[in-house]
XYZ file of C-alpha atoms in Angstrom:
696
model
C -3.469 56.147 50.703
C -2.773 53.008 52.703
C -1.660 51.218 49.531
C 1.053 53.757 48.736
C 4.630 52.764 49.331
C 6.956 54.821 51.499
C 8.696 56.152 48.399
C 5.413 57.310 46.901
C 4.410 58.970 50.144
C 7.684 60.870 50.341
C 7.315 61.998 46.730
C 3.745 63.040 47.394
C 4.781 64.917 50.530
C 7.561 66.721 48.638
C 5.877 67.482 45.321
C 2.301 68.218 46.287
C 2.859 71.388 48.366
C 5.464 72.733 45.892
C 3.217 72.013 42.927
C 0.235 73.661 44.580
C 2.262 76.778 45.484
C 3.784 76.991 41.978
C 0.419 76.572 40.299
C -1.148 79.186 42.566
C 1.658 81.686 41.827
C 1.526 81.111 38.070
C -2.244 81.445 38.077
C -1.981 84.660 40.055
C 0.694 86.275 37.867
C -0.903 85.015 34.641
C -4.264 86.490 35.485
C -2.549 89.661 36.683
C -0.744 89.870 33.329
C -3.976 89.262 31.458
C -5.705 92.049 33.373
C -2.700 94.327 32.735
C -2.892 93.673 28.980
C -6.590 94.392 28.968
C -6.007 97.590 30.959
C -3.290 98.729 28.551
C -5.614 98.166 25.600
C -8.338 100.271 27.241
C -5.888 103.039 28.094
C -4.585 102.968 24.554
C -8.107 103.147 23.118
C -9.092 106.055 25.325
C -5.849 107.895 24.537
C -6.448 107.384 20.806
C -9.970 108.845 20.835
C -8.833 111.722 23.099
C -6.124 112.520 20.558
C -8.377 112.058 17.561
C -11.304 114.220 18.818
C -9.516 117.643 18.851
C -7.908 116.958 15.493
C -11.294 116.193 13.955
C -12.840 119.480 15.216
C -11.666 121.707 12.377
C -12.598 119.241 9.687
C -16.123 118.907 11.051
C -16.616 122.679 11.410
C -15.085 123.451 7.992
C -16.749 120.490 6.309
C -13.438 119.149 5.000
C -14.546 115.594 4.438
C -11.367 114.589 2.612
C -9.172 115.579 5.517
C -11.427 113.635 7.887
C -11.170 110.549 5.641
C -7.420 110.889 5.673
C -7.459 111.193 9.438
C -9.596 108.008 9.735
C -7.325 106.098 7.368
C -4.231 107.223 9.304
C -5.853 106.014 12.535
C -6.612 102.566 11.076
C -2.934 102.206 10.264
C -2.191 102.110 13.978
C -1.468 98.701 15.543
C -4.588 96.850 16.604
C -7.069 99.409 15.140
C -9.652 97.739 12.925
C -11.918 100.723 12.191
C -12.204 104.485 12.697
C -15.462 106.429 12.347
C -16.213 110.130 12.545
C -19.855 111.246 12.829
C -21.475 114.681 13.048
C -23.628 115.978 15.852
C -26.671 114.100 14.546
C -24.855 110.817 14.375
C -24.456 110.803 10.592
C -21.209 109.221 9.445
C -18.806 111.749 7.894
C -15.678 109.669 7.521
C -14.973 105.979 8.019
C -12.096 103.592 7.452
C -11.697 99.833 8.131
C -14.227 97.141 9.007
C -16.873 98.788 11.158
C -18.684 96.587 13.716
C -20.600 99.265 15.634
C -24.294 99.503 14.870
C -26.052 102.698 13.773
C -27.720 103.113 17.145
C -24.373 102.826 18.913
C -22.990 105.515 16.568
C -25.888 107.872 17.414
C -25.494 107.656 21.198
C -24.514 110.875 22.988
C -21.904 111.196 25.746
C -19.720 113.982 27.129
C -16.458 112.253 27.937
C -14.224 109.720 26.171
C -15.255 106.194 27.148
C -15.623 102.558 26.061
C -18.812 102.241 24.075
C -18.975 98.525 23.186
C -17.094 95.244 23.557
C -17.376 91.687 22.280
C -15.117 88.670 22.348
C -13.433 89.793 19.107
C -13.276 93.578 19.328
C -13.656 96.608 21.612
C -14.791 100.146 20.684
C -14.025 103.524 22.218
C -15.624 106.899 21.570
C -15.059 110.556 22.354
C -17.101 113.703 21.721
C -15.736 116.384 19.388
C -16.326 119.747 21.070
C -16.163 123.275 19.618
C -13.253 125.165 21.065
C -13.920 128.661 22.560
C -11.113 131.084 21.543
C -10.014 134.042 23.653
C -11.022 136.492 20.866
C -14.523 135.231 20.982
C -14.693 136.002 24.639
C -13.782 139.665 24.002
C -16.813 140.207 21.847
C -19.197 138.623 24.258
C -21.145 140.798 26.673
C -20.234 140.781 30.304
C -23.277 138.907 31.479
C -22.629 136.278 28.889
C -18.965 136.078 29.809
C -19.861 135.577 33.404
C -21.791 132.411 32.540
C -19.491 129.427 32.054
C -21.491 127.555 29.382
C -20.195 124.061 28.442
C -18.542 123.617 25.030
C -20.809 122.564 22.176
C -20.515 118.957 20.948
C -20.275 119.030 17.178
C -19.570 115.341 16.508
C -18.067 112.094 17.746
C -15.086 109.929 16.883
C -15.106 106.125 17.321
C -12.161 103.733 17.199
C -12.543 99.929 17.133
C -9.683 97.694 18.268
C -9.287 94.079 17.229
C -8.770 91.839 20.318
C -6.906 89.122 18.385
C -3.535 90.528 19.374
C -4.705 90.748 22.949
C -5.890 87.116 22.892
C -2.592 86.004 21.375
C -0.618 87.837 24.007
C -2.809 86.321 26.714
C -2.348 82.833 25.252
C 1.389 83.335 25.114
C 1.302 84.499 28.714
C -0.627 81.374 29.821
C 1.651 79.068 27.852
C 4.700 80.733 29.293
C 3.268 80.275 32.785
C 2.521 76.588 32.147
C 6.024 76.034 30.819
C 7.452 77.692 33.913
C 5.302 75.428 36.120
C 6.252 72.330 34.155
C 9.924 73.157 34.187
C 9.786 73.922 37.899
C 7.920 70.668 38.622
C 10.456 68.669 36.644
C 13.260 70.155 38.670
C 11.335 69.537 41.898
C 10.510 65.971 40.820
C 14.142 65.215 40.110
C 15.163 66.585 43.490
C 12.282 64.807 45.264
C 13.095 61.476 43.607
C 16.729 61.786 44.591
C 15.808 62.631 48.195
C 13.114 59.923 48.377
C 15.431 57.264 46.944
C 18.125 58.238 49.387
C 15.693 57.935 52.297
C 13.754 54.904 51.087
C 16.628 52.736 49.831
C 17.662 51.453 53.280
C 14.026 50.993 54.278
C 13.398 48.996 51.089
C 16.393 46.829 51.886
C 14.907 46.152 55.289
C 11.470 45.389 53.765
C 12.988 42.979 51.228
C 14.939 41.304 54.009
C 11.748 40.899 56.048
C 9.989 39.346 53.026
C 12.893 36.966 52.534
C 12.726 36.012 56.205
C 8.980 35.420 55.997
C 9.466 33.188 52.927
C 11.837 30.966 54.871
C 15.255 32.398 54.010
C 16.438 32.734 57.571
C 20.045 33.475 56.572
C 18.984 36.869 55.156
C 20.998 39.872 56.353
C 21.155 43.576 55.394
C 24.216 45.774 54.921
C 24.433 48.068 57.955
C 25.672 51.147 56.062
C 23.172 53.786 57.191
C 23.443 56.191 60.077
C 21.013 57.385 62.689
C 17.795 55.527 63.373
C 17.961 53.550 60.087
C 21.388 52.244 61.056
C 19.992 51.127 64.431
C 17.175 49.310 62.621
C 19.617 47.562 60.269
C 21.829 46.370 63.122
C 18.793 45.308 65.129
C 17.378 43.376 62.175
C 20.625 41.488 61.662
C 20.761 40.556 65.346
C 17.127 39.496 65.335
C 17.577 37.443 62.135
C 20.591 35.672 63.592
C 18.643 34.819 66.737
C 15.608 33.624 64.763
C 17.791 31.416 62.570
C 19.430 29.924 65.636
C 16.065 29.284 67.319
C 14.593 27.903 64.084
C 17.405 25.420 63.631
C 17.013 24.282 67.211
C 13.228 24.127 66.895
C 13.427 22.314 63.555
C 15.607 19.682 65.100
C 13.190 19.192 67.951
C 10.195 19.200 65.593
C 11.780 16.501 63.452
C 12.427 14.421 66.539
C 8.899 14.972 67.801
C 7.433 14.279 64.355
C 9.334 11.036 64.101
C 8.178 10.113 67.583
C 4.559 11.028 66.806
C 4.694 9.127 63.521
C 6.000 6.103 65.395
C 3.335 6.461 68.083
C 0.617 6.861 65.445
C 1.624 3.527 63.918
C 2.637 1.598 67.012
C 1.068 0.462 70.238
C 2.474 2.460 73.144
C 2.498 -0.505 75.527
C 4.134 -3.261 73.476
C 5.846 -1.329 70.689
C 4.021 -3.449 68.104
C 2.030 -2.052 65.211
C -1.405 -0.768 66.201
C -4.734 -1.591 64.569
C -4.681 1.359 62.174
C -1.213 0.589 60.791
C -1.946 -3.137 60.633
C -5.103 -2.516 58.590
C -3.122 -0.181 56.333
C -0.527 -2.883 55.672
C -3.298 -5.414 55.250
C -4.818 -3.254 52.498
C -1.437 -3.021 50.724
C -0.918 -6.799 50.955
C -4.446 -7.411 49.624
C -3.789 -5.079 46.673
C -0.583 -7.009 45.914
C -2.464 -10.311 45.932
C -5.096 -8.930 43.578
C -2.257 -7.719 41.337
C -0.840 -11.276 41.084
C 1.389 -11.775 44.147
C 1.290 -14.870 46.340
C -1.439 -15.501 48.868
C -0.930 -14.757 52.537
C -2.583 -15.686 55.812
C -3.804 -13.686 58.775
C -3.914 -14.926 62.373
C -6.237 -13.327 64.928
C -5.139 -14.089 68.517
C -7.171 -13.589 71.677
C -5.360 -14.352 74.948
C -7.091 -16.722 77.333
C -7.463 -15.987 81.047
C -6.088 -12.472 80.604
C -8.900 -10.941 82.656
C -7.964 -13.240 85.532
C -4.499 -11.659 85.659
C -5.943 -8.144 85.605
C -8.538 -8.881 88.268
C -6.054 -10.649 90.553
C -2.917 -8.536 90.199
C -4.086 -5.279 88.635
C -3.438 -3.453 85.387
C 0.317 -3.295 85.864
C 0.485 -7.067 85.800
C -1.766 -7.154 82.764
C 0.460 -4.669 80.935
C 3.555 -6.708 81.728
C 1.840 -9.856 80.493
C 1.000 -8.194 77.195
C 4.606 -7.076 76.732
C 5.941 -10.577 77.451
C 3.423 -12.214 75.102
C 4.387 -9.770 72.353
C 8.040 -10.814 72.726
C 7.014 -14.470 72.784
C 5.043 -14.203 69.534
C 7.694 -12.075 67.823
C 10.332 -14.729 68.484
C 8.390 -17.294 66.429
C 7.957 -15.109 63.331
C 10.071 -14.289 60.298
C 11.274 -10.800 59.448
C 8.748 -10.470 56.637
C 5.828 -11.324 58.933
C 3.848 -8.564 60.669
C 2.731 -8.693 64.313
C 0.300 -6.105 65.707
C -1.689 -5.480 68.841
C -5.261 -4.650 67.891
C -6.251 -3.586 71.390
C -6.800 -5.107 74.810
C -5.572 -8.713 74.709
C -6.095 -9.061 70.943
C -3.156 -9.577 68.577
C -2.965 -10.238 64.859
C -0.242 -11.643 62.624
C 0.071 -11.320 58.851
C 2.117 -14.231 57.424
C 3.621 -13.199 54.086
C 3.734 -15.844 51.294
C 2.102 -18.343 53.598
C -1.251 -20.101 53.412
C -2.974 -23.388 53.985
C -1.170 -26.012 56.038
C 1.839 -23.783 56.581
C -0.275 -21.045 58.202
C -2.056 -23.664 60.297
C 1.258 -25.004 61.537
C 2.480 -21.519 62.543
C -0.774 -20.937 64.404
C -0.444 -24.286 66.208
C 3.120 -23.432 67.218
C 2.086 -20.055 68.622
C -0.833 -21.668 70.414
C 1.553 -24.203 71.957
C 3.955 -21.485 73.047
C 1.126 -19.595 74.738
C -0.135 -22.739 76.460
C 3.302 -23.646 77.770
C 4.109 -20.150 78.947
C 3.813 -19.318 82.633
C 3.441 -15.740 83.738
C 4.904 -14.969 87.161
C 3.895 -11.876 89.081
C 5.219 -11.519 92.584
C 4.188 -14.783 94.317
C 1.576 -15.830 91.779
C 1.936 -18.028 88.665
C -0.574 -17.952 85.833
C -1.084 -20.326 82.916
C -1.820 -18.378 79.763
C -3.331 -19.679 76.562
C -4.398 -18.256 73.220
C -7.400 -18.782 70.956
C -6.373 -18.299 67.344
C -8.423 -17.792 64.187
C -6.737 -18.375 60.827
C -7.905 -17.113 57.445
C -6.212 -17.237 54.052
C -6.325 -14.264 51.667
C -6.575 -14.879 47.910
C -7.781 -12.995 44.856
C -11.432 -13.641 45.671
C -11.205 -11.290 48.648
C -12.338 -7.743 47.885
C -11.669 -5.756 51.061
C -10.088 -6.141 54.472
C -13.473 -6.103 56.203
C -14.059 -9.564 54.792
C -10.700 -10.695 56.218
C -11.419 -9.234 59.642
C -14.915 -10.725 59.723
C -13.608 -14.177 58.851
C -10.727 -13.958 61.341
C -12.978 -12.736 64.159
C -15.471 -15.509 63.480
C -12.711 -18.144 63.540
C -11.241 -16.712 66.758
C -14.653 -16.731 68.452
C -15.216 -20.340 67.439
C -11.833 -21.224 68.911
C -12.744 -19.459 72.154
C -16.193 -21.075 72.316
C -14.712 -24.512 71.541
C -12.754 -24.570 74.769
C -9.992 -21.983 74.293
C -6.295 -22.476 73.578
C -6.917 -23.876 70.126
C -6.828 -22.938 66.432
C -9.820 -22.619 64.099
C -9.784 -21.794 60.400
C -12.338 -19.752 58.508
C -12.507 -19.187 54.787
C -13.106 -15.621 53.695
C -16.630 -15.268 52.332
C -16.856 -12.567 49.639
C -19.472 -9.878 50.112
C -21.552 -11.107 47.185
C -21.827 -14.568 48.715
C -22.701 -13.195 52.132
C -25.479 -11.166 50.550
C -26.724 -14.253 48.772
C -26.772 -16.143 52.049
C -28.874 -13.442 53.649
C -31.181 -12.892 50.714
C -34.185 -13.440 52.946
C -33.341 -10.367 55.047
C -35.827 -8.213 53.159
C -38.707 -10.500 54.070
C -37.506 -10.937 57.634
C -37.257 -7.177 58.238
C -40.559 -6.400 56.545
C -42.281 -9.131 58.519
C -40.750 -7.949 61.782
C -41.940 -4.386 61.188
C -45.428 -5.587 60.262
C -45.690 -7.934 63.264
C -44.127 -5.434 65.683
C -41.270 -7.783 66.548
C -38.767 -4.930 66.529
C -38.135 -4.282 70.201
C -37.113 -0.689 70.980
C -34.703 -0.618 73.929
C -33.455 2.127 76.218
C -29.775 2.683 77.003
C -29.838 4.984 80.070
C -27.120 7.623 80.327
C -25.700 8.894 83.590
C -24.383 12.424 83.984
C -20.881 12.172 85.453
C -20.306 15.839 86.251
C -23.404 17.625 87.515
C -26.923 16.553 88.280
C -29.027 17.770 85.354
C -32.389 16.952 86.927
C -33.444 15.269 83.693
C -33.387 11.811 82.177
C -31.158 11.227 79.170
C -31.556 8.032 77.192
C -30.196 6.611 73.952
C -32.521 4.454 71.867
C -31.592 1.197 70.182
C -33.482 -1.826 68.914
C -33.137 -5.543 68.335
C -35.020 -8.030 66.235
C -36.686 -10.913 68.062
C -37.547 -13.920 65.878
C -38.912 -17.256 67.101
C -36.182 -19.883 67.322
C -33.412 -17.450 66.349
C -30.991 -15.393 68.454
C -31.767 -11.660 68.737
C -30.297 -9.441 65.998
C -28.688 -6.207 67.198
C -29.574 -2.852 65.658
C -26.144 -2.516 64.010
C -26.472 -5.870 62.238
C -30.091 -5.159 61.375
C -29.291 -1.766 59.830
C -26.389 -3.285 57.867
C -28.800 -5.757 56.253
C -31.637 -3.232 55.890
C -29.401 -0.749 54.044
C -29.060 -3.213 51.168
C -32.818 -3.415 50.662
C -33.724 0.248 51.358
C -35.503 -0.748 54.569
C -33.289 1.198 56.975
C -35.499 4.360 56.880
C -38.476 2.246 57.987
C -36.557 1.060 61.052
C -35.426 4.621 61.778
C -39.003 5.871 61.581
C -40.062 3.262 64.105
C -37.449 4.663 66.476
C -38.479 8.250 65.673
C -42.102 7.476 66.488
C -41.106 5.880 69.793
C -38.900 8.824 70.784
C -41.415 11.550 69.827
C -44.265 9.738 71.574
C -42.135 9.389 74.721
C -41.191 13.087 74.637
C -44.853 14.035 74.288
C -45.854 11.833 77.229
C -43.050 13.241 79.346
C -44.112 16.785 78.493
C -47.702 16.126 79.467
C -46.556 14.724 82.807
C -44.078 17.578 83.366
C -41.055 15.288 83.151
C -37.689 16.351 81.743
C -36.583 13.813 79.138
C -33.842 13.921 76.466
C -33.676 11.269 73.740
C -30.650 10.394 71.593
C -31.823 8.675 68.442
C -29.473 6.821 66.027
C -30.105 7.231 62.285
C -28.856 5.187 59.342
C -26.958 6.292 56.272
C -30.098 6.107 54.118
C -32.086 8.371 56.425
C -29.337 10.976 56.557
C -29.109 11.124 52.758
C -32.910 11.262 52.283
C -34.721 14.603 52.308
C -37.898 12.876 53.471
C -36.387 12.140 56.886
C -36.334 15.783 57.955
C -39.909 16.250 56.728
C -41.044 13.172 58.663
C -39.398 14.409 61.863
C -40.953 17.857 61.389
C -44.435 16.360 60.929
C -44.007 14.091 63.937
C -42.963 16.974 66.177
C -45.743 19.215 64.875
C -48.398 16.545 65.431
C -47.432 16.400 69.125
C -46.837 20.163 69.451
C -43.153 19.642 70.359
C -40.286 22.025 69.661
C -37.674 19.307 69.169
C -35.130 20.771 71.580
C -35.057 17.514 73.572
C -34.475 15.307 70.535
C -30.897 14.602 69.396
C -30.360 12.800 66.069
C -27.143 10.777 66.113
C -25.221 9.358 63.163
C -21.768 7.858 62.788
C -18.664 9.809 61.912
C -18.202 7.469 58.945
C -21.467 8.776 57.455
C -20.257 12.360 57.842
C -16.989 11.458 56.117
C -18.597 9.792 53.084
C -21.798 11.853 52.835
C -20.460 15.209 53.930
C -22.819 17.502 52.015
C -25.929 15.423 52.835
C -24.976 15.231 56.521
C -24.353 18.983 56.713
C -27.705 19.710 55.040
C -29.494 17.291 57.378
C -27.836 18.955 60.388
C -28.915 22.379 59.131
C -32.522 21.205 58.795
C -32.487 19.694 62.279
C -31.145 22.925 63.788
C -33.966 24.806 62.044
C -36.466 22.458 63.723
C -34.855 23.099 67.096
C -33.372 19.612 67.315
C -29.720 18.826 67.953
C -27.363 16.385 66.266
C -24.701 14.061 67.605
C -21.806 11.945 66.354
C -21.037 8.295 67.069
C -17.599 6.700 67.170
C -15.990 10.121 67.558
C -12.215 10.414 67.795
C -11.345 7.263 65.886
C -10.006 9.129 62.841
C -7.679 12.025 62.109
C -10.499 14.054 60.566
C -12.742 13.928 63.639
C -12.118 17.480 64.865
C -12.693 19.029 61.421
C -16.292 17.772 61.616
C -17.177 19.608 64.808
C -17.592 23.046 63.242
C -19.240 21.761 60.058
C -22.329 20.287 61.792
C -22.131 21.783 65.334
C -23.116 18.640 67.269
C -24.437 18.858 70.825
C -23.221 15.350 71.785
C -20.444 13.023 70.629
C -20.179 9.360 71.521
C -16.504 8.610 72.006
C -14.856 5.912 69.933
C -14.240 2.727 71.864
C -10.593 2.994 70.790
C -10.316 5.989 73.135
C -11.805 4.271 76.186
C -10.804 0.649 75.628
C -7.314 1.033 77.175
C -8.264 3.744 79.658
C -5.836 3.604 82.568
C -3.658 1.076 80.796
C -1.273 3.654 79.300
C -0.586 7.295 79.893
C -0.851 7.958 76.152
C -4.450 6.703 75.924
C -5.437 8.783 78.958
C -3.715 11.876 77.540
C -5.485 11.456 74.193
C -8.887 11.111 75.850
C -8.160 14.177 78.001
C -7.243 16.194 74.877
C -10.484 15.171 73.159
C -12.483 16.165 76.245
C -10.812 19.576 76.458
C -11.504 20.337 72.791
C -15.160 19.295 72.943
C -15.640 21.138 76.242
C -14.327 24.367 74.695
C -16.933 23.955 71.946
C -19.701 23.223 74.514
C -20.181 19.681 73.199
C -21.197 16.899 75.592
C -19.113 13.697 75.499
C -20.566 10.216 76.004
C -18.537 7.104 76.850
C -20.073 3.787 75.746
C -19.765 0.241 77.146
C -18.617 1.301 80.605
C -18.817 -1.988 82.483
C -17.038 -1.338 85.802
C -17.049 1.319 88.498
C -13.308 1.980 88.222
C -13.598 3.016 84.587
C -16.615 5.124 85.497
C -14.595 6.983 88.135
C -11.709 7.547 85.712
C -14.078 8.985 83.105
C -15.573 11.308 85.724
C -12.102 12.520 86.690
C -11.270 13.207 83.039
C -14.367 15.404 82.687
C -16.448 13.100 80.455
C -20.065 14.279 80.617
C -22.101 11.068 80.243
C -21.564 7.316 80.397
C -23.599 4.267 79.417
C -23.050 0.566 79.964
C -23.385 -2.103 82.603
C -21.805 0.124 85.253
C -24.632 2.645 84.716
C -27.727 0.573 83.952
C -28.553 -2.425 81.772
C -30.478 -2.121 78.541
C -34.200 -2.697 78.935
C -37.331 -2.283 76.815
C -37.946 1.380 76.211
C -41.559 1.325 77.395
C -40.580 -0.433 80.625
C -37.755 2.019 81.299
C -39.944 5.021 80.474
C -42.672 3.974 82.910
C -40.281 3.068 85.684
C -37.557 5.703 85.432
C -39.472 8.717 84.103
C -43.221 8.529 84.582
C -43.201 7.191 88.130
C -40.565 9.616 89.426
C -41.571 12.932 90.902
């Protein structure tokens, strides 16, 4: 019923009652007519045998068989009569005419009055007794006692008449057909009237419905002809007024949306402080330039610039002075470049320049000029004067380069060498293709295997501090570093990057899993409340054995897993979506939770929250790096916090190195923080004994 249109409902409302009434009346009168026809046939049959019985009396008494046969034949000639039979008192047939259907037993039955004696679907039979008449002369000769007794007349025979019901059936059929034709004709007339009425009522409503559909499809200039009266006319006028207002508001809103979209697009590609391109847009243009070089275009160079003594300005004069310095340095660098060159602020005091159609000595000369400009520049803030320099790394991009990560790695390495060499100088670094870097580190497999065998992989604790409420528990993130004699320590990120290439990353992850589960078991035995956040590699997330290993480890220590959070990067979720979702599902089944690292750095971050339901997210450093420097960065971090808070997800800020940043994060509602401002990294066993086991 709900799927019917208004027109159909009106037709149904109009036709259904009329049709039901018409059908009921036709059925009533048809069946009444049928019963009337049947009654007439019975009356006719009874009248025939009543007429025939007295006539047959003389023939039966006198034995005039011929006259009886004539009488039977004359009766059969009547309309509808199929047979006529005359029998004597004993039931023996005296005269017959037509096709007799009555049986011998039915012909021998005795009865005193005319009546119906038999009936089938094809015929009906009537009978009447033939009685001897008592004349007045006979009464004169009877004795008085006899005359006083009223004896019934003597039955001397019977007459039977059979009627064929074919005519009756035909008349009944004609009556039914006539009734159906009347109903059909009446319904056709009613349908025509109902359609005309329904169309007259529905037409303006349909115009309104079509206008609404046109409006919903975006045709805001849609109007209806206000030609109706009454309530429909009010609706038509109201729709036109509403449509005009919506169109006006839409045009105004569209204009503002376009302005806002353009502004957002600009902000998405540019740094809010300096107006230069941001890191994301610079890397995008770097990818396009690299593709052009690989397609046959000229080489280009990339300069990575790190300002010297920038922190001194911030510490002495505050962030406002630092922001002004960055703006002035951006203008200084821009004035030295060509229109086809690209200048970007990567974040903090880091800048990068892409020099189109420039490499070798030419790129070196541009870098030296910029370095000289930075060295000669003096920044004045109130009554203070600062000398600013710049450490610059230069790298040339040719067809041997495969991806921008190689460019960034080479540029960062050159910039760090320039900084370590005394600052305010230029260093060059050739891009090393990935294949060559792998060849250079071909001994990583042996180094990692040896470190795992000799237990030189040091598991470290990164304590987390709750910034909002005191949880009464200890929350720690696990990491690790590789200690080798005579070599600098290797961080977990670098170690995992090398281990992934030799399928050794799961072994490192299992070492961390063992340490975390053992610590949780010890804390449980001592009645301590401990939560562990454990990072996992790409290989472990994509392997089904990882979940089984975690399940066995928890079961062996009789742990539920609710205090264990498995953390992996958002990049893994992006590239291994199905595997990450399946891993998250398995962890939730074990009672564990999952978390995301580097959250908020991409546009797809928020779409991941519902797919894996994380309990914790570690915020991208891009969200907290410029905290307090610009209103835009603070607003973005606040928006991320509000969204995660609505989903009951805890946020973690990493690398918080000063109390001021810690206070700002607390004010923004960030749940946890880690870094030098909270506690330094220390060996996990040492931290566990000191911070957890020895506390009450």
